[in-house]
Amino acid sequence: MSIPKLGKITPYQFQWDAIQKALAEIRAQFRGEKPIEPFFIDAYVSAGKTIIGGAIAAHCKNTNTPLLILARTGELVEQNSDEIFNMGSAASIFSASLGRKSTYFSTVVGTEGTVANYIDDKLGLVDPQSGKSFVPKIVLIDESHQVDWKDVLDNGNTSYSKIINKLKAINPNLVIAGMTGSPYRGVESIKGDFWKQKIEPSIGREFLVENGFIHHTEFGHAAGGYDLSEFDNIEQSGTKDFSASDIEKMHDKMTLSATQSIMQEVVGVMQNRLCALVTCAGKKHCEEAASCVPSDEYAIVTDSTGKKERRKILNGAKKGELNERGTFRYKYIFQIGCLTTGVSVSPWDTSILLRRIGSLTLLTQLLGRGMRLLKPEHEEAGMSKAGHLVLDFSGTM
């Protein structure tokens, strides 16, 4: 059977198989052939989860089925919405960070925090401008490992708990589906009391690397590094990173001379590579590390970076924007922990760890940023990406 083109996109065979199995599971739950139980798709970073979600949205449009897609960040919401339009469907955006709160279309894509603030257990999701209410029959959660499923079962106060339990109060037959590239919280699988089913087979890293859908990862030898041995806990429950106070303590252990020595090594390595994502221990550490590279080749992105500035930086990085000297304007992006999930910047071919990462889930997501293939327009511009290099100066791995 040939795979149909959906709008501008023809899914790969492995994506199409996952799409068909997910839709079959949704139909079976709707018809009462299977119990109403949350299920998830295990698809590694860069497997095309936005394409899978876009195809489900296109099917929901054709069958007039209300669908709510949830994500943690505005970037993810925007990526999901763009892919839905690329696949010949349409979606409303409900996200404060993007400045839009609409329930106009039968598919709504929203950030979990904003949706939780406007959800009602009798009306559903309420558009604050029109007053129109939206009650989905399906909820699709992007990066579903981020759901604190214990809190959902306990009818707790997290955003996902509020959304799911209030919608289930209106519609007990609500179908809940998830997509994740790291299906565990801490070191435990998310499959269990809440996520009871997994679509088989998983779309794993080895399959994607062997078939050329993502780049392999090479772990390079870091000559220098920090002594952060006291921060050894990488099995923290869920997707939590080290606390702000712990990160501050890490920075206290980092001398400026050590940072300068490390960055000298990084600059040497980057002479023959494209762009790097550098994870630091706080804003001051970002500034210290950034002072070691050319001022027209870096940007710093933290939780305090304004929305417009953040979007400008990431869009420039995605395009491979050049500075006046003809080198990458955003060759180095320094961040603390706000670019670990869902951000797609294909020119990133190097991951630099200057601090410990607090969970296996976050580490997997972070390293996935550098594994994506270059876009055709980048290759046409003469870029080439030999692989993904990881330099760990923190002792995380």
XYZ file of C-alpha atoms in Angstrom:
397
model
C 0.000 0.000 0.000
C 1.397 3.365 -1.003
C 1.633 6.088 1.609
C -0.562 9.097 0.784
C 0.846 12.595 0.686
C -0.663 14.724 3.433
C -0.494 18.337 2.310
C 3.187 18.958 1.594
C 4.441 15.880 3.451
C 4.660 12.174 2.730
C 5.429 10.287 5.952
C 8.164 7.660 6.017
C 7.031 4.048 6.264
C 7.946 3.748 9.959
C 6.019 6.950 10.719
C 3.023 5.772 8.719
C 2.991 2.460 10.596
C 2.954 4.311 13.939
C 0.199 6.634 12.681
C -2.003 3.743 11.563
C -1.513 1.817 14.802
C -2.306 4.898 16.895
C -5.472 5.584 14.885
C -6.497 1.921 15.194
C -6.101 2.150 18.963
C -8.179 5.353 19.064
C -10.940 3.749 16.969
C -10.978 0.642 19.150
C -11.386 2.743 22.286
C -14.108 4.861 20.691
C -16.041 1.736 19.680
C -15.718 0.083 23.062
C -13.621 -2.738 21.633
C -10.825 -1.846 24.037
C -10.887 -0.217 27.486
C -10.388 3.543 27.720
C -6.737 3.544 28.745
C -3.957 6.050 27.993
C -1.407 4.811 25.457
C 1.825 6.233 24.089
C 4.112 6.108 21.083
C 7.787 5.571 21.892
C 9.634 7.437 19.137
C 13.216 8.571 19.707
C 14.336 12.166 19.273
C 13.982 13.279 15.627
C 11.740 10.351 14.670
C 9.171 12.873 13.438
C 6.683 13.084 16.294
C 5.295 16.323 14.846
C 4.541 14.449 11.607
C 2.795 11.675 13.550
C 0.797 14.281 15.469
C 0.046 16.199 12.274
C -1.321 13.071 10.590
C -3.550 12.337 13.593
C -4.777 15.952 13.427
C -5.515 15.591 9.685
C -7.547 12.436 10.384
C -9.435 14.230 13.164
C -10.261 17.081 10.813
C -11.636 14.644 8.218
C -13.782 12.887 10.839
C -14.785 16.109 12.638
C -13.239 14.850 15.887
C -12.152 17.527 18.401
C -8.470 17.076 19.262
C -6.370 18.850 21.892
C -2.575 18.644 21.522
C -0.579 19.647 24.591
C 3.074 20.623 24.852
C 5.229 22.234 27.512
C 6.687 25.176 25.569
C 5.613 27.728 22.997
C 8.313 26.463 20.610
C 6.814 22.985 20.671
C 3.303 24.346 20.205
C 4.462 26.377 17.208
C 6.294 23.413 15.671
C 3.240 21.167 16.070
C 0.922 23.816 14.641
C 3.207 24.485 11.658
C 3.400 20.773 10.853
C -0.383 20.429 11.039
C -0.748 23.226 8.452
C 2.004 21.640 6.328
C -0.030 18.438 6.323
C -3.108 20.109 4.916
C -5.033 20.627 8.136
C -5.496 23.576 10.490
C -5.098 24.227 14.197
C -5.835 26.942 16.712
C -3.084 27.972 19.125
C -3.751 28.328 22.847
C -0.525 29.597 24.381
C 0.188 32.707 26.426
C 3.860 32.693 25.402
C 2.790 32.942 21.746
C 0.171 35.598 22.488
C -2.746 33.553 21.122
C -5.663 31.847 22.869
C -8.115 30.481 20.319
C -10.431 27.465 20.065
C -11.651 28.219 16.538
C -10.537 25.045 14.753
C -11.425 21.450 15.686
C -7.762 20.893 16.583
C -6.292 23.081 19.318
C -2.578 23.063 20.155
C -1.727 24.566 23.515
C 0.890 24.876 26.204
C -0.030 22.875 29.293
C 0.217 25.863 31.647
C -2.021 28.145 29.586
C -4.601 25.432 28.931
C -4.681 24.548 32.639
C -5.437 28.189 33.462
C -8.479 28.258 31.157
C -9.892 24.773 31.684
C -13.265 24.278 33.370
C -14.721 20.959 34.566
C -18.138 21.807 33.085
C -17.278 23.859 29.981
C -13.900 22.487 28.875
C -11.298 24.854 27.403
C -12.689 28.391 27.264
C -11.566 30.998 24.734
C -11.243 34.195 26.848
C -12.069 36.452 23.872
C -15.113 34.737 22.361
C -16.217 32.692 25.359
C -16.398 29.664 23.057
C -15.828 26.386 24.874
C -13.922 23.431 23.447
C -14.310 19.835 24.641
C -11.942 17.388 22.920
C -12.591 13.701 22.372
C -8.850 13.060 22.123
C -5.954 14.568 24.055
C -2.507 14.056 22.490
C 0.416 14.936 24.753
C 3.775 15.742 23.163
C 6.770 14.692 25.306
C 4.394 12.653 27.460
C 7.149 11.540 29.844
C 6.700 14.985 31.399
C 3.285 14.028 32.758
C 3.444 13.411 36.505
C 1.073 10.475 36.183
C 0.970 9.832 39.933
C -0.352 13.367 40.431
C -2.964 12.758 37.722
C -4.170 9.576 39.453
C -4.247 11.432 42.795
C -6.265 14.291 41.246
C -3.452 16.663 42.160
C -2.509 20.205 41.235
C -0.090 19.880 38.321
C -1.189 21.361 34.999
C -1.624 17.974 33.343
C -3.627 16.681 36.314
C -5.994 19.656 36.150
C -6.480 19.338 32.385
C -6.970 15.581 32.233
C -9.229 15.253 35.270
C -11.424 18.221 34.376
C -11.874 16.980 30.804
C -12.618 13.457 32.026
C -15.289 14.898 34.339
C -17.033 16.151 31.175
C -16.204 13.156 28.980
C -15.358 9.904 30.815
C -14.570 8.325 27.432
C -11.779 10.805 26.697
C -8.988 9.074 24.754
C -5.509 10.069 25.945
C -2.468 9.450 23.735
C 1.153 10.419 24.263
C 4.364 10.705 22.268
C 7.837 10.616 23.772
C 11.436 9.991 22.832
C 12.412 9.088 26.398
C 9.647 6.944 27.939
C 10.836 6.984 31.509
C 10.784 9.195 34.586
C 14.113 8.955 36.347
C 15.121 5.412 35.388
C 11.619 3.900 35.508
C 9.460 3.268 32.443
C 6.340 5.417 32.224
C 4.345 2.332 31.210
C 2.326 1.318 34.241
C -0.662 2.473 36.241
C -1.452 5.450 33.988
C 0.213 4.888 30.605
C -1.048 1.320 30.327
C -0.300 0.648 26.680
C 2.574 1.271 24.287
C 2.342 1.192 20.509
C 4.711 -1.484 19.218
C 7.335 -1.482 17.917
C 9.222 1.453 19.363
C 11.027 3.737 16.915
C 14.458 3.507 18.499
C 17.733 5.381 18.182
C 19.626 2.474 16.577
C 16.996 2.087 13.859
C 17.067 5.814 13.076
C 20.887 5.967 12.991
C 21.315 2.790 10.929
C 18.781 3.978 8.365
C 20.178 7.507 8.103
C 17.306 9.397 9.709
C 19.509 10.938 12.431
C 23.258 11.330 12.957
C 25.316 9.041 15.134
C 26.739 10.483 18.350
C 30.446 10.464 19.127
C 31.658 11.128 22.651
C 34.872 13.107 22.356
C 37.734 13.211 24.803
C 37.704 16.333 26.970
C 41.217 17.187 28.125
C 40.074 19.410 30.986
C 37.022 19.650 33.194
C 35.512 20.644 36.504
C 35.473 18.599 39.693
C 31.734 18.194 40.282
C 31.920 14.738 41.834
C 29.682 15.729 44.750
C 26.756 16.148 42.322
C 26.366 12.491 41.427
C 22.582 12.076 41.467
C 21.479 11.456 37.883
C 18.557 9.233 38.879
C 16.228 11.922 40.121
C 12.576 11.109 39.652
C 10.863 12.571 36.632
C 12.337 15.220 34.396
C 13.536 17.470 37.198
C 16.963 18.974 36.819
C 19.196 19.999 39.685
C 17.682 22.781 41.767
C 18.719 26.396 41.259
C 20.637 26.276 44.532
C 22.499 23.121 43.450
C 23.364 24.718 40.107
C 24.633 27.777 41.971
C 26.778 25.491 44.139
C 28.171 23.904 40.961
C 29.153 27.330 39.699
C 30.923 28.036 42.986
C 33.174 25.065 42.195
C 34.104 26.468 38.771
C 37.081 28.795 38.655
C 37.282 31.351 35.867
C 40.669 29.977 34.817
C 39.176 26.473 34.463
C 36.320 27.861 32.352
C 38.756 29.744 30.122
C 40.904 26.632 29.661
C 37.860 24.530 28.789
C 36.542 27.083 26.322
C 39.947 27.326 24.653
C 39.648 23.597 23.952
C 36.057 24.047 22.748
C 37.027 26.832 20.322
C 39.769 24.618 18.892
C 37.327 21.770 18.309
C 34.709 24.078 16.790
C 37.051 25.346 14.068
C 36.012 22.362 11.959
C 32.399 22.075 13.081
C 29.144 23.973 12.566
C 27.382 25.169 15.735
C 27.290 24.203 19.406
C 24.728 24.134 22.200
C 26.542 24.807 25.481
C 24.865 23.993 28.798
C 26.071 26.078 31.746
C 25.563 26.482 35.497
C 23.668 29.755 35.674
C 23.608 33.043 33.795
C 26.948 34.235 35.188
C 28.590 31.012 34.046
C 27.066 31.551 30.581
C 28.616 35.006 30.497
C 32.006 33.743 31.663
C 32.091 30.999 29.024
C 30.747 33.299 26.300
C 33.517 35.844 26.978
C 35.954 33.292 25.514
C 34.400 33.233 22.030
C 33.963 36.017 19.430
C 31.220 38.446 20.443
C 29.503 38.159 17.046
C 29.265 34.365 17.246
C 27.229 33.704 20.373
C 23.970 34.266 22.193
C 22.784 33.441 25.693
C 19.301 31.982 26.222
C 17.909 31.625 29.739
C 14.456 31.570 31.305
C 14.720 35.357 31.639
C 15.340 35.907 27.910
C 12.419 37.835 26.417
C 10.087 35.974 24.052
C 10.951 38.131 21.024
C 14.679 37.907 21.662
C 14.514 34.145 22.223
C 12.586 33.653 18.987
C 15.013 35.901 17.079
C 18.003 33.910 18.351
C 16.507 30.483 17.681
C 15.188 31.450 14.239
C 18.619 32.826 13.331
C 20.269 29.642 14.583
C 17.829 27.447 12.646
C 18.567 29.336 9.418
C 22.332 29.217 9.927
C 22.416 33.022 9.856
C 25.838 34.562 9.217
C 27.465 37.624 10.761
C 29.254 40.401 8.865
C 32.479 38.356 8.817
C 30.706 35.466 7.113
C 30.864 33.101 10.098
C 27.858 31.732 11.973
C 26.116 34.479 13.930
C 24.972 31.877 16.480
C 27.849 29.427 16.357
C 27.546 29.088 20.138
C 24.313 29.225 22.101
C 24.841 29.169 25.846
C 21.900 27.996 27.953
C 21.115 26.759 31.448
C 18.349 24.209 30.901
C 15.625 25.812 28.813
C 16.512 24.297 25.418
C 16.475 20.608 26.300
C 13.174 19.545 24.728
C 11.549 20.001 21.354
C 13.798 22.756 19.994
C 14.901 21.879 16.465
C 18.101 23.624 15.300
C 19.641 21.308 12.729
C 23.003 23.188 12.418
C 23.798 22.129 15.994
C 26.357 19.369 15.571
C 28.119 19.704 18.932
C 26.829 19.425 22.501
C 28.999 20.904 25.252
C 28.228 19.997 28.881
C 29.748 22.451 31.339
C 27.638 21.247 34.267
C 25.964 18.102 35.554
C 22.513 17.222 34.210
C 20.012 16.091 36.849
C 18.036 13.339 35.114
C 18.518 10.676 32.472
C 15.437 11.936 30.654
C 16.802 15.470 30.359
C 20.200 14.204 29.260
C 18.627 12.105 26.497
C 16.527 15.036 25.330
C 19.443 17.467 25.493
C 21.782 15.293 23.451
C 19.019 14.705 20.923
C 19.251 18.372 19.903
C 22.476 17.680 18.013
C 21.415 14.527 16.174
C 19.067 16.050 13.610
C 19.870 16.006 9.905
C 20.528 19.273 8.116
C 17.653 20.810 6.183
C 17.924 20.713 2.356
C 18.392 24.496 2.265
C 21.433 24.160 4.540
C 22.993 21.555 2.293
C 22.284 23.768 -0.723
C 24.188 26.535 1.096
C 27.220 24.245 1.356
C 26.866 23.050 4.957
C 27.783 19.481 5.834
C 27.304 17.592 9.070
C 29.582 14.629 9.679
C 27.947 13.602 12.958
C 27.085 14.715 16.459
C 29.941 15.314 18.897
C 29.497 15.458 22.674
C 32.156 17.019 24.905
C 31.480 16.513 28.604
C 33.504 18.723 30.954
C 31.184 18.056 33.910
C 31.490 14.348 34.561
C 27.804 13.733 33.802
C 28.585 10.687 31.652
